[in-house]
PDB file of C-alpha atoms in Angstrom:
ATOM      1  CA  ALA A   2       0.000   0.000   0.000  1.00  0.00           C
ATOM      2  CA  LYS A   3       2.795   2.437   0.872  1.00  0.00           C
ATOM      3  CA  GLU A   4       4.518   1.712  -2.449  1.00  0.00           C
ATOM      4  CA  LYS A   5       1.312   2.554  -4.339  1.00  0.00           C
ATOM      5  CA  ASP A   6       0.557   5.740  -2.378  1.00  0.00           C
ATOM      6  CA  ALA A   7       2.863   6.814   0.440  1.00  0.00           C
ATOM      7  CA  THR A   8       0.451   9.610   1.474  1.00  0.00           C
ATOM      8  CA  ARG A   9      -2.355   7.305   2.596  1.00  0.00           C
ATOM      9  CA  PRO A  10      -2.458   6.043   6.180  1.00  0.00           C
ATOM     10  CA  VAL A  11      -2.280   2.277   6.515  1.00  0.00           C
ATOM     11  CA  THR A  12      -3.946   0.188   9.176  1.00  0.00           C
ATOM     12  CA  LEU A  13      -5.595  -3.119   9.903  1.00  0.00           C
ATOM     13  CA  VAL A  14      -7.889  -4.122  12.718  1.00  0.00           C
ATOM     14  CA  ALA A  15      -6.206  -6.348  15.277  1.00  0.00           C
ATOM     15  CA  ILE A  16      -8.496  -8.825  16.990  1.00  0.00           C
ATOM     16  CA  MET A  17      -7.974  -9.956  20.580  1.00  0.00           C
ATOM     17  CA  GLY A  18      -4.951 -12.198  20.824  1.00  0.00           C
ATOM     18  CA  SER A  19      -3.337 -11.039  17.585  1.00  0.00           C
ATOM     19  CA  PRO A  20       0.432 -10.507  17.720  1.00  0.00           C
ATOM     20  CA  LEU A  21       1.942  -7.041  17.988  1.00  0.00           C
ATOM     21  CA  SER A  22       3.790  -7.722  14.734  1.00  0.00           C
ATOM     22  CA  TRP A  23       0.482  -7.239  12.910  1.00  0.00           C
ATOM     23  CA  MET A  24       0.590  -3.579  13.913  1.00  0.00           C
ATOM     24  CA  GLU A  25       4.225  -2.764  13.128  1.00  0.00           C
ATOM     25  CA  HIS A  26       3.549  -1.104   9.770  1.00  0.00           C
ATOM     26  CA  CYS A  27       0.302   0.628  10.738  1.00  0.00           C
ATOM     27  CA  ASP A  28       0.032   4.402  10.902  1.00  0.00           C
ATOM     28  CA  VAL A  29      -3.002   4.078  13.177  1.00  0.00           C
ATOM     29  CA  ILE A  30      -3.427   1.168  15.576  1.00  0.00           C
ATOM     30  CA  CYS A  31      -6.978  -0.221  15.291  1.00  0.00           C
ATOM     31  CA  ILE A  32      -8.173  -2.824  17.769  1.00  0.00           C
ATOM     32  CA  ASN A  33     -11.379  -4.758  18.404  1.00  0.00           C
ATOM     33  CA  ARG A  34     -11.540  -5.353  22.141  1.00  0.00           C
ATOM     34  CA  TYR A  35     -13.969  -7.197  24.376  1.00  0.00           C
ATOM     35  CA  TRP A  36     -12.339  -7.124  27.813  1.00  0.00           C
ATOM     36  CA  GLY A  37     -15.260  -7.792  30.140  1.00  0.00           C
ATOM     37  CA  TRP A  38     -17.282  -9.802  27.670  1.00  0.00           C
ATOM     38  CA  TYR A  39     -15.444 -12.642  25.907  1.00  0.00           C
ATOM     39  CA  ILE A  40     -12.489 -12.317  28.283  1.00  0.00           C
ATOM     40  CA  LEU A  41     -13.016 -11.535  31.987  1.00  0.00           C
ATOM     41  CA  GLY A  42     -16.791 -11.601  31.536  1.00  0.00           C
ATOM     42  CA  GLY A  43     -18.585 -10.402  34.648  1.00  0.00           C
ATOM     43  CA  GLU A  44     -15.373  -8.915  36.061  1.00  0.00           C
ATOM     44  CA  LEU A  45     -15.566  -5.270  35.050  1.00  0.00           C
ATOM     45  CA  GLU A  46     -12.786  -3.978  37.321  1.00  0.00           C
ATOM     46  CA  LYS A  47     -10.325  -6.609  36.098  1.00  0.00           C
ATOM     47  CA  ALA A  48     -11.461  -5.995  32.525  1.00  0.00           C
ATOM     48  CA  ARG A  49     -10.886  -2.257  32.869  1.00  0.00           C
ATOM     49  CA  THR A  50      -7.393  -2.851  34.240  1.00  0.00           C
ATOM     50  CA  ALA A  51      -6.581  -5.249  31.394  1.00  0.00           C
ATOM     51  CA  PHE A  52      -7.820  -2.753  28.799  1.00  0.00           C
ATOM     52  CA  GLU A  53      -5.874   0.114  30.405  1.00  0.00           C
ATOM     53  CA  GLN A  54      -2.698  -1.956  30.490  1.00  0.00           C
ATOM     54  CA  GLU A  55      -3.128  -3.051  26.896  1.00  0.00           C
ATOM     55  CA  VAL A  56      -3.674   0.407  25.405  1.00  0.00           C
ATOM     56  CA  ASP A  57      -0.885   1.885  27.530  1.00  0.00           C
ATOM     57  CA  ASN A  58       1.436  -0.855  26.271  1.00  0.00           C
ATOM     58  CA  LEU A  59       0.392  -0.269  22.653  1.00  0.00           C
ATOM     59  CA  TRP A  60       1.188   3.425  23.055  1.00  0.00           C
ATOM     60  CA  GLU A  61       4.568   2.661  24.642  1.00  0.00           C
ATOM     61  CA  VAL A  62       5.487   0.266  21.829  1.00  0.00           C
ATOM     62  CA  PHE A  63       4.199   2.205  18.810  1.00  0.00           C
ATOM     63  CA  HIS A  64       3.554   5.860  19.786  1.00  0.00           C
ATOM     64  CA  ARG A  65       0.767   5.969  17.204  1.00  0.00           C
ATOM     65  CA  PRO A  66      -2.893   6.907  17.568  1.00  0.00           C
ATOM     66  CA  ILE A  67      -5.201   4.102  18.664  1.00  0.00           C
ATOM     67  CA  ILE A  68      -8.780   3.598  17.502  1.00  0.00           C
ATOM     68  CA  VAL A  69     -10.914   1.028  19.307  1.00  0.00           C
ATOM     69  CA  THR A  70     -12.882  -0.143  16.292  1.00  0.00           C
ATOM     70  CA  GLU A  71     -15.158  -2.503  18.269  1.00  0.00           C
ATOM     71  CA  PHE A  72     -16.165  -2.920  21.907  1.00  0.00           C
ATOM     72  CA  GLY A  73     -19.458  -4.061  23.338  1.00  0.00           C
ATOM     73  CA  ALA A  74     -21.472  -6.404  25.530  1.00  0.00           C
ATOM     74  CA  ASP A  75     -24.681  -8.286  24.776  1.00  0.00           C
ATOM     75  CA  THR A  76     -27.790  -7.136  26.640  1.00  0.00           C
ATOM     76  CA  ILE A  77     -31.273  -8.540  26.759  1.00  0.00           C
ATOM     77  CA  PRO A  78     -33.649  -5.539  26.543  1.00  0.00           C
ATOM     78  CA  GLY A  79     -35.554  -5.112  29.791  1.00  0.00           C
ATOM     79  CA  TYR A  80     -33.322  -7.505  31.741  1.00  0.00           C
ATOM     80  CA  HIS A  81     -32.132  -5.659  34.859  1.00  0.00           C
ATOM     81  CA  GLY A  82     -29.900  -6.510  37.773  1.00  0.00           C
ATOM     82  CA  PRO A  83     -26.708  -5.512  39.549  1.00  0.00           C
ATOM     83  CA  PRO A  84     -24.058  -3.982  37.256  1.00  0.00           C
ATOM     84  CA  ASN A  85     -21.854  -7.081  37.562  1.00  0.00           C
ATOM     85  CA  VAL A  86     -24.489  -9.420  36.086  1.00  0.00           C
ATOM     86  CA  MET A  87     -23.816 -10.107  32.424  1.00  0.00           C
ATOM     87  CA  TRP A  88     -26.655  -9.652  29.905  1.00  0.00           C
ATOM     88  CA  THR A  89     -28.337  -6.949  32.031  1.00  0.00           C
ATOM     89  CA  GLU A  90     -28.805  -3.418  30.759  1.00  0.00           C
ATOM     90  CA  GLU A  91     -26.815  -2.254  33.791  1.00  0.00           C
ATOM     91  CA  TYR A  92     -23.859  -4.442  32.801  1.00  0.00           C
ATOM     92  CA  GLN A  93     -23.792  -3.101  29.250  1.00  0.00           C
ATOM     93  CA  SER A  94     -24.016   0.461  30.573  1.00  0.00           C
ATOM     94  CA  GLU A  95     -21.124   0.062  33.014  1.00  0.00           C
ATOM     95  CA  TYR A  96     -19.098  -1.832  30.423  1.00  0.00           C
ATOM     96  CA  ILE A  97     -19.441   0.973  27.887  1.00  0.00           C
ATOM     97  CA  ARG A  98     -18.826   3.589  30.576  1.00  0.00           C
ATOM     98  CA  PHE A  99     -15.442   2.126  31.543  1.00  0.00           C
ATOM     99  CA  TYR A 100     -14.258   1.953  27.933  1.00  0.00           C
ATOM    100  CA  LEU A 101     -15.238   5.587  27.389  1.00  0.00           C
ATOM    101  CA  GLU A 102     -13.575   6.665  30.645  1.00  0.00           C
ATOM    102  CA  VAL A 103     -10.326   4.905  29.751  1.00  0.00           C
ATOM    103  CA  ALA A 104     -10.339   6.614  26.343  1.00  0.00           C
ATOM    104  CA  GLN A 105     -11.167   9.998  27.859  1.00  0.00           C
ATOM    105  CA  GLU A 106      -8.091   9.707  30.106  1.00  0.00           C
ATOM    106  CA  ARG A 107      -5.763   8.905  27.198  1.00  0.00           C
ATOM    107  CA  PRO A 108      -5.330  11.501  24.450  1.00  0.00           C
ATOM    108  CA  PHE A 109      -3.631   8.917  22.235  1.00  0.00           C
ATOM    109  CA  ILE A 110      -6.958   7.076  21.830  1.00  0.00           C
ATOM    110  CA  ALA A 111      -8.198   8.868  18.717  1.00  0.00           C
ATOM    111  CA  GLY A 112     -11.615   7.237  18.435  1.00  0.00           C
ATOM    112  CA  MET A 113     -13.951   4.447  19.446  1.00  0.00           C
ATOM    113  CA  GLN A 114     -16.864   2.578  17.919  1.00  0.00           C
ATOM    114  CA  VAL A 115     -19.383   0.758  20.082  1.00  0.00           C
ATOM    115  CA  TRP A 116     -20.397  -2.544  18.571  1.00  0.00           C
ATOM    116  CA  ASN A 117     -23.235  -2.153  17.617  1.00  0.00           C
ATOM    117  CA  PHE A 118     -25.798   0.526  16.844  1.00  0.00           C
ATOM    118  CA  ALA A 119     -28.719  -1.932  17.020  1.00  0.00           C
ATOM    119  CA  ASP A 120     -29.301  -5.608  17.713  1.00  0.00           C
ATOM    120  CA  PHE A 121     -29.239  -7.762  14.586  1.00  0.00           C
ATOM    121  CA  ALA A 122     -29.940 -11.305  13.436  1.00  0.00           C
ATOM    122  CA  ALA A 123     -27.016 -13.696  13.778  1.00  0.00           C
ATOM    123  CA  ILE A 124     -26.510 -17.433  13.755  1.00  0.00           C
ATOM    124  CA  GLN A 125     -28.209 -19.556  16.373  1.00  0.00           C
ATOM    125  CA  SER A 126     -25.841 -20.698  19.110  1.00  0.00           C
ATOM    126  CA  ILE A 127     -25.578 -20.974  22.871  1.00  0.00           C
ATOM    127  CA  GLY A 128     -24.089 -17.466  22.904  1.00  0.00           C
ATOM    128  CA  ARG A 129     -26.852 -15.906  20.812  1.00  0.00           C
ATOM    129  CA  VAL A 130     -30.185 -15.751  22.630  1.00  0.00           C
ATOM    130  CA  GLY A 131     -32.878 -16.098  19.971  1.00  0.00           C
ATOM    131  CA  GLY A 132     -30.229 -16.057  17.234  1.00  0.00           C
ATOM    132  CA  ILE A 133     -29.701 -12.311  17.827  1.00  0.00           C
ATOM    133  CA  ASN A 134     -26.516 -10.359  18.462  1.00  0.00           C
ATOM    134  CA  HIS A 135     -27.699  -8.248  21.410  1.00  0.00           C
ATOM    135  CA  LYS A 136     -24.733  -5.865  21.572  1.00  0.00           C
ATOM    136  CA  GLY A 137     -26.808  -3.033  20.131  1.00  0.00           C
ATOM    137  CA  ILE A 138     -27.368   0.204  21.983  1.00  0.00           C
ATOM    138  CA  PHE A 139     -30.834  -0.014  20.453  1.00  0.00           C
ATOM    139  CA  THR A 140     -33.088  -3.022  19.946  1.00  0.00           C
ATOM    140  CA  ARG A 141     -33.859  -4.347  16.471  1.00  0.00           C
ATOM    141  CA  ASP A 142     -36.988  -2.158  16.449  1.00  0.00           C
ATOM    142  CA  ARG A 143     -34.884   0.875  17.552  1.00  0.00           C
ATOM    143  CA  ARG A 144     -35.939   1.213  21.193  1.00  0.00           C
ATOM    144  CA  HIS A 145     -33.019   2.501  23.229  1.00  0.00           C
ATOM    145  CA  LYS A 146     -31.352   0.519  25.979  1.00  0.00           C
ATOM    146  CA  MET A 147     -29.842   2.093  29.119  1.00  0.00           C
ATOM    147  CA  ALA A 148     -26.421   2.232  27.449  1.00  0.00           C
ATOM    148  CA  ALA A 149     -27.727   4.866  25.020  1.00  0.00           C
ATOM    149  CA  ASN A 150     -27.966   7.201  28.009  1.00  0.00           C
ATOM    150  CA  VAL A 151     -24.307   6.586  28.853  1.00  0.00           C
ATOM    151  CA  LEU A 152     -23.288   7.553  25.341  1.00  0.00           C
ATOM    152  CA  ARG A 153     -25.503  10.640  25.507  1.00  0.00           C
ATOM    153  CA  GLU A 154     -23.796  11.691  28.769  1.00  0.00           C
ATOM    154  CA  PHE A 155     -20.338  11.441  27.210  1.00  0.00           C
ATOM    155  CA  TRP A 156     -21.361  13.241  24.017  1.00  0.00           C
ATOM    156  CA  LEU A 157     -22.947  16.097  25.966  1.00  0.00           C
ATOM    157  CA  GLU A 158     -19.848  16.415  28.175  1.00  0.00           C
ATOM    158  CA  SER A 159     -17.611  16.695  25.133  1.00  0.00           C
ATOM    159  CA  GLN A 160     -19.545  19.597  23.573  1.00  0.00           C
TER     160      GLN A 160
END
C-alpha cells in the first residue's frame, strides 16, 4: 500500500490475541476489544485494568494513535440486575462507561466505535439468545437501551 501511495495512512484491525507484529507497519493502531465480555466476563474492574494496560502498552510500543474499532457487551432488553451481572442493561451500561472513561483519560486514543448501533440477526448458538446479536445500543426495532444514556452523557460532556 505504501509503495502505491505513500500519502495514505495504513492500518488493519487487530483482533484480541493477535500478535503485535500485525501492527508494526500501521500508521493508526486499530483494535477490536472485548475485555469484560469474551475475556473476563462479569469482572468489570479486572477488565478495565486489562484494557488500560493493553492500550498503555500499545502506546509505549508504537507511539501511534489508537482507535478502538469494536467494543461491546450483549444485553437482553428489559433484563435488569446488579451492574456485575452479564446480559443486564446495567452491565452493558457500566461496560461501555469504563471503555469511554479509559479513552477519555488517554489523548492517544483517537476514536472508538461501540459494537453495535442496534441488535441484529445472527446465527443460532448458545451465545446468541434467539439467534440475535444483542450488543446493540438499540433493539432491532430501535428502542433505546440504558447504554444509550451513557453515550448521551459522554457526548454532551464533550460539547
